[in-house]
Short mmCIF file of N, CA, C and O in Angstrom, two decimals:
data_model
loop_
_atom_site.label_atom_id
_atom_site.label_comp_id
_atom_site.label_asym_id
_atom_site.label_seq_id
_atom_site.Cartn_x
_atom_site.Cartn_y
_atom_site.Cartn_z
N MET Y 10 3.55 -2.79 -9.52
CA MET Y 10 3.63 -1.39 -9.20
C MET Y 10 4.94 -0.84 -9.75
O MET Y 10 5.98 -1.47 -9.66
N ARG Y 11 4.85 0.37 -10.30
CA ARG Y 11 6.04 1.03 -10.83
C ARG Y 11 6.81 1.70 -9.70
O ARG Y 11 6.24 2.15 -8.73
N HIS Y 12 8.10 1.76 -9.88
CA HIS Y 12 8.95 2.50 -8.95
C HIS Y 12 9.62 3.61 -9.72
O HIS Y 12 10.49 3.35 -10.56
N ALA Y 13 9.20 4.81 -9.48
CA ALA Y 13 9.74 5.96 -10.20
C ALA Y 13 10.88 6.58 -9.42
O ALA Y 13 10.93 6.51 -8.20
N THR Y 14 11.79 7.18 -10.14
CA THR Y 14 12.88 7.91 -9.54
C THR Y 14 12.62 9.40 -9.72
O THR Y 14 12.31 9.84 -10.82
N MET Y 15 12.72 10.14 -8.64
CA MET Y 15 12.53 11.58 -8.72
C MET Y 15 13.90 12.23 -8.60
O MET Y 15 14.60 12.05 -7.60
N CYS Y 16 14.27 12.97 -9.63
CA CYS Y 16 15.56 13.66 -9.64
C CYS Y 16 15.29 15.15 -9.74
O CYS Y 16 14.68 15.61 -10.71
N LEU Y 17 15.72 15.90 -8.75
CA LEU Y 17 15.54 17.35 -8.75
C LEU Y 17 16.73 18.08 -9.34
O LEU Y 17 16.82 19.29 -9.25
N ASP Y 18 17.63 17.33 -9.96
CA ASP Y 18 18.80 17.94 -10.60
C ASP Y 18 18.35 18.54 -11.93
O ASP Y 18 18.24 17.85 -12.94
N THR Y 19 18.06 19.83 -11.91
CA THR Y 19 17.57 20.51 -13.10
C THR Y 19 18.35 21.79 -13.33
O THR Y 19 18.96 22.32 -12.40
N ASP Y 20 18.32 22.27 -14.54
CA ASP Y 20 19.08 23.47 -14.89
C ASP Y 20 18.29 24.75 -14.67
O ASP Y 20 18.83 25.84 -14.82
N ALA Y 21 17.00 24.64 -14.32
CA ALA Y 21 16.18 25.84 -14.14
C ALA Y 21 15.19 25.64 -12.99
O ALA Y 21 14.49 24.63 -12.95
N PRO Y 22 15.14 26.59 -12.07
CA PRO Y 22 14.23 26.47 -10.93
C PRO Y 22 12.77 26.32 -11.32
O PRO Y 22 12.00 25.67 -10.62
N ASP Y 23 12.38 26.90 -12.46
CA ASP Y 23 10.97 26.83 -12.84
C ASP Y 23 10.55 25.44 -13.31
O ASP Y 23 9.38 25.18 -13.53
N LYS Y 24 11.49 24.51 -13.41
CA LYS Y 24 11.17 23.13 -13.77
C LYS Y 24 10.87 22.26 -12.55
O LYS Y 24 10.35 21.15 -12.69
N VAL Y 25 11.21 22.73 -11.38
CA VAL Y 25 11.04 21.94 -10.16
C VAL Y 25 9.58 21.56 -9.92
O VAL Y 25 9.26 20.41 -9.60
N ALA Y 26 8.67 22.49 -10.10
CA ALA Y 26 7.25 22.21 -9.87
C ALA Y 26 6.77 21.07 -10.76
O ALA Y 26 6.02 20.19 -10.31
N GLY Y 27 7.19 21.06 -12.01
CA GLY Y 27 6.79 19.99 -12.92
C GLY Y 27 7.30 18.64 -12.49
O GLY Y 27 6.60 17.63 -12.59
N ILE Y 28 8.53 18.62 -11.99
CA ILE Y 28 9.11 17.37 -11.49
C ILE Y 28 8.29 16.86 -10.30
O ILE Y 28 7.97 15.67 -10.21
N LEU Y 29 7.95 17.76 -9.39
CA LEU Y 29 7.16 17.37 -8.22
C LEU Y 29 5.77 16.87 -8.63
O LEU Y 29 5.27 15.89 -8.08
N ARG Y 30 5.16 17.54 -9.60
CA ARG Y 30 3.82 17.12 -10.05
C ARG Y 30 3.87 15.75 -10.74
O ARG Y 30 2.97 14.94 -10.59
N THR Y 31 4.93 15.50 -11.49
CA THR Y 31 5.08 14.19 -12.13
C THR Y 31 5.23 13.09 -11.08
O THR Y 31 4.61 12.03 -11.18
N ALA Y 32 6.02 13.36 -10.06
CA ALA Y 32 6.18 12.39 -8.98
C ALA Y 32 4.85 12.17 -8.27
O ALA Y 32 4.49 11.02 -7.95
N ALA Y 33 4.10 13.24 -8.04
CA ALA Y 33 2.79 13.12 -7.39
C ALA Y 33 1.86 12.25 -8.22
O ALA Y 33 1.15 11.38 -7.67
N GLU Y 34 1.86 12.44 -9.51
CA GLU Y 34 1.00 11.63 -10.38
C GLU Y 34 1.43 10.16 -10.34
O GLU Y 34 0.58 9.26 -10.33
N ASN Y 35 2.73 9.91 -10.31
CA ASN Y 35 3.22 8.53 -10.19
C ASN Y 35 2.76 7.90 -8.88
O ASN Y 35 2.39 6.72 -8.85
N TYR Y 36 2.78 8.67 -7.80
CA TYR Y 36 2.32 8.15 -6.51
C TYR Y 36 0.82 7.85 -6.56
O TYR Y 36 0.36 6.85 -6.01
N ARG Y 37 0.06 8.72 -7.21
CA ARG Y 37 -1.39 8.45 -7.34
C ARG Y 37 -1.64 7.17 -8.13
O ARG Y 37 -2.53 6.39 -7.81
N GLN Y 38 -0.85 6.97 -9.18
CA GLN Y 38 -0.99 5.75 -9.97
C GLN Y 38 -0.63 4.53 -9.13
O GLN Y 38 -1.29 3.49 -9.21
N SER Y 39 0.39 4.64 -8.31
CA SER Y 39 0.77 3.55 -7.41
C SER Y 39 -0.37 3.23 -6.45
O SER Y 39 -0.65 2.06 -6.17
N ALA Y 40 -1.03 4.27 -5.95
CA ALA Y 40 -2.16 4.06 -5.05
C ALA Y 40 -3.28 3.31 -5.75
O ALA Y 40 -3.87 2.37 -5.19
N THR Y 41 -3.55 3.70 -6.98
CA THR Y 41 -4.59 3.03 -7.76
C THR Y 41 -4.21 1.57 -8.02
O THR Y 41 -5.04 0.66 -7.88
N ASP Y 42 -2.95 1.36 -8.37
CA ASP Y 42 -2.48 -0.01 -8.63
C ASP Y 42 -2.60 -0.89 -7.39
O ASP Y 42 -3.04 -2.03 -7.47
N LEU Y 43 -2.19 -0.35 -6.24
CA LEU Y 43 -2.29 -1.11 -4.99
C LEU Y 43 -3.73 -1.43 -4.64
O LEU Y 43 -4.06 -2.56 -4.26
N ALA Y 44 -4.59 -0.43 -4.74
CA ALA Y 44 -6.00 -0.63 -4.40
C ALA Y 44 -6.61 -1.71 -5.28
O ALA Y 44 -7.38 -2.55 -4.81
N SER Y 45 -6.24 -1.70 -6.55
CA SER Y 45 -6.76 -2.69 -7.48
C SER Y 45 -6.19 -4.08 -7.18
O SER Y 45 -6.93 -5.06 -7.13
N ALA Y 46 -4.90 -4.16 -6.98
CA ALA Y 46 -4.25 -5.45 -6.74
C ALA Y 46 -4.72 -6.09 -5.43
O ALA Y 46 -4.89 -7.30 -5.36
N TRP Y 47 -4.91 -5.29 -4.42
CA TRP Y 47 -5.29 -5.81 -3.11
C TRP Y 47 -6.80 -5.83 -2.91
O TRP Y 47 -7.27 -6.30 -1.88
N GLN Y 48 -7.53 -5.27 -3.86
CA GLN Y 48 -8.99 -5.16 -3.74
C GLN Y 48 -9.37 -4.45 -2.43
O GLN Y 48 -10.32 -4.82 -1.75
N ASP Y 49 -8.58 -3.44 -2.12
CA ASP Y 49 -8.78 -2.66 -0.89
C ASP Y 49 -8.58 -1.18 -1.24
O ASP Y 49 -7.46 -0.76 -1.51
N PRO Y 50 -9.65 -0.39 -1.23
CA PRO Y 50 -9.53 1.01 -1.62
C PRO Y 50 -8.59 1.82 -0.72
O PRO Y 50 -8.10 2.87 -1.12
N ARG Y 51 -8.30 1.34 0.47
CA ARG Y 51 -7.41 2.07 1.38
C ARG Y 51 -5.96 1.65 1.25
O ARG Y 51 -5.09 2.25 1.88
N ALA Y 52 -5.69 0.67 0.43
CA ALA Y 52 -4.33 0.12 0.34
C ALA Y 52 -3.28 1.16 -0.03
O ALA Y 52 -2.16 1.11 0.46
N GLY Y 53 -3.62 2.12 -0.86
CA GLY Y 53 -2.62 3.09 -1.31
C GLY Y 53 -2.78 4.46 -0.71
O GLY Y 53 -2.23 5.43 -1.24
N GLU Y 54 -3.49 4.57 0.40
CA GLU Y 54 -3.74 5.89 1.00
C GLU Y 54 -2.48 6.70 1.28
O GLU Y 54 -2.47 7.91 1.08
N ILE Y 55 -1.44 6.06 1.72
CA ILE Y 55 -0.22 6.79 2.04
C ILE Y 55 0.35 7.46 0.80
O ILE Y 55 0.87 8.58 0.86
N TRP Y 56 0.23 6.79 -0.36
CA TRP Y 56 0.74 7.38 -1.60
C TRP Y 56 -0.08 8.60 -2.00
O TRP Y 56 0.47 9.58 -2.50
N ILE Y 57 -1.37 8.56 -1.75
CA ILE Y 57 -2.23 9.72 -2.03
C ILE Y 57 -1.83 10.89 -1.14
O ILE Y 57 -1.73 12.04 -1.60
N LYS Y 58 -1.58 10.62 0.12
CA LYS Y 58 -1.18 11.68 1.05
C LYS Y 58 0.16 12.28 0.65
O LYS Y 58 0.34 13.50 0.69
N LEU Y 59 1.09 11.44 0.26
CA LEU Y 59 2.40 11.94 -0.19
C LEU Y 59 2.27 12.73 -1.49
O LEU Y 59 2.94 13.75 -1.67
N ALA Y 60 1.39 12.30 -2.37
CA ALA Y 60 1.15 13.04 -3.61
C ALA Y 60 0.62 14.44 -3.32
O ALA Y 60 1.01 15.42 -3.96
N THR Y 61 -0.25 14.54 -2.34
CA THR Y 61 -0.80 15.84 -1.95
C THR Y 61 0.30 16.75 -1.42
O THR Y 61 0.36 17.94 -1.74
N ILE Y 62 1.20 16.18 -0.63
CA ILE Y 62 2.33 16.96 -0.11
C ILE Y 62 3.19 17.47 -1.27
O ILE Y 62 3.60 18.64 -1.29
N LEU Y 63 3.44 16.62 -2.25
CA LEU Y 63 4.25 17.04 -3.40
C LEU Y 63 3.53 18.10 -4.23
O LEU Y 63 4.17 19.04 -4.72
N ASP Y 64 2.21 17.97 -4.39
CA ASP Y 64 1.45 19.00 -5.11
C ASP Y 64 1.53 20.34 -4.38
O ASP Y 64 1.69 21.39 -5.01
N ASN Y 65 1.43 20.30 -3.07
CA ASN Y 65 1.54 21.55 -2.29
C ASN Y 65 2.93 22.16 -2.44
O ASN Y 65 3.07 23.38 -2.57
N ALA Y 66 3.95 21.32 -2.43
CA ALA Y 66 5.32 21.81 -2.62
C ALA Y 66 5.48 22.40 -4.02
O ALA Y 66 6.14 23.43 -4.20
N ALA Y 67 4.86 21.78 -5.01
CA ALA Y 67 4.92 22.30 -6.37
C ALA Y 67 4.25 23.67 -6.46
O ALA Y 67 4.76 24.59 -7.12
N ASP Y 68 3.12 23.82 -5.78
CA ASP Y 68 2.44 25.13 -5.75
C ASP Y 68 3.36 26.20 -5.16
O ASP Y 68 3.46 27.30 -5.69
N ARG Y 69 4.02 25.85 -4.08
CA ARG Y 69 4.92 26.82 -3.44
C ARG Y 69 6.13 27.13 -4.31
O ARG Y 69 6.59 28.27 -4.38
N ALA Y 70 6.65 26.10 -5.01
CA ALA Y 70 7.78 26.32 -5.91
C ALA Y 70 7.38 27.26 -7.04
O ALA Y 70 8.15 28.18 -7.38
N GLU Y 71 6.21 27.05 -7.61
CA GLU Y 71 5.73 27.94 -8.68
C GLU Y 71 5.57 29.37 -8.18
O GLU Y 71 5.99 30.32 -8.85
N ALA Y 72 4.97 29.52 -7.01
CA ALA Y 72 4.76 30.86 -6.45
C ALA Y 72 6.10 31.55 -6.18
O ALA Y 72 6.26 32.74 -6.46
N THR Y 73 7.06 30.81 -5.69
CA THR Y 73 8.38 31.37 -5.41
C THR Y 73 9.05 31.82 -6.71
O THR Y 73 9.61 32.93 -6.76
N CYS Y 74 8.98 31.01 -7.73
CA CYS Y 74 9.58 31.39 -9.02
C CYS Y 74 8.91 32.64 -9.59
O CYS Y 74 9.59 33.52 -10.11
N LYS Y 75 7.60 32.72 -9.48
CA LYS Y 75 6.88 33.90 -9.99
C LYS Y 75 7.29 35.15 -9.23
O LYS Y 75 7.46 36.21 -9.83
N ARG Y 76 7.43 35.03 -7.91
CA ARG Y 76 7.84 36.20 -7.10
C ARG Y 76 9.25 36.64 -7.45
O ARG Y 76 9.55 37.82 -7.51
N GLU Y 77 10.12 35.70 -7.67
CA GLU Y 77 11.53 36.01 -7.95
C GLU Y 77 11.73 36.60 -9.34
O GLU Y 77 12.68 37.33 -9.55
N VAL Y 78 10.85 36.30 -10.26
CA VAL Y 78 10.99 36.80 -11.63
C VAL Y 78 10.62 38.28 -11.70
O VAL Y 78 11.13 39.02 -12.51
N ARG Y 79 9.77 38.73 -10.84
CA ARG Y 79 9.33 40.14 -10.84
C ARG Y 79 10.45 41.08 -10.56
O ARG Y 79 11.39 41.03 -10.05
#
């Protein structure tokens, strides 16, 4: 399983959503890897749930940036 580092140190607020989405995708891949390695489809459920939280945060970050640009 890969261990990714998420760094929110960015020079532009509109990049935050992309960082969160990349982390979410990494968590989904970890879930898939765990399920495959353990032969248990539920093995990585927590990573899927955390990925969903990050996707929701990314949605909110994008919406906030769009509102602030107006």
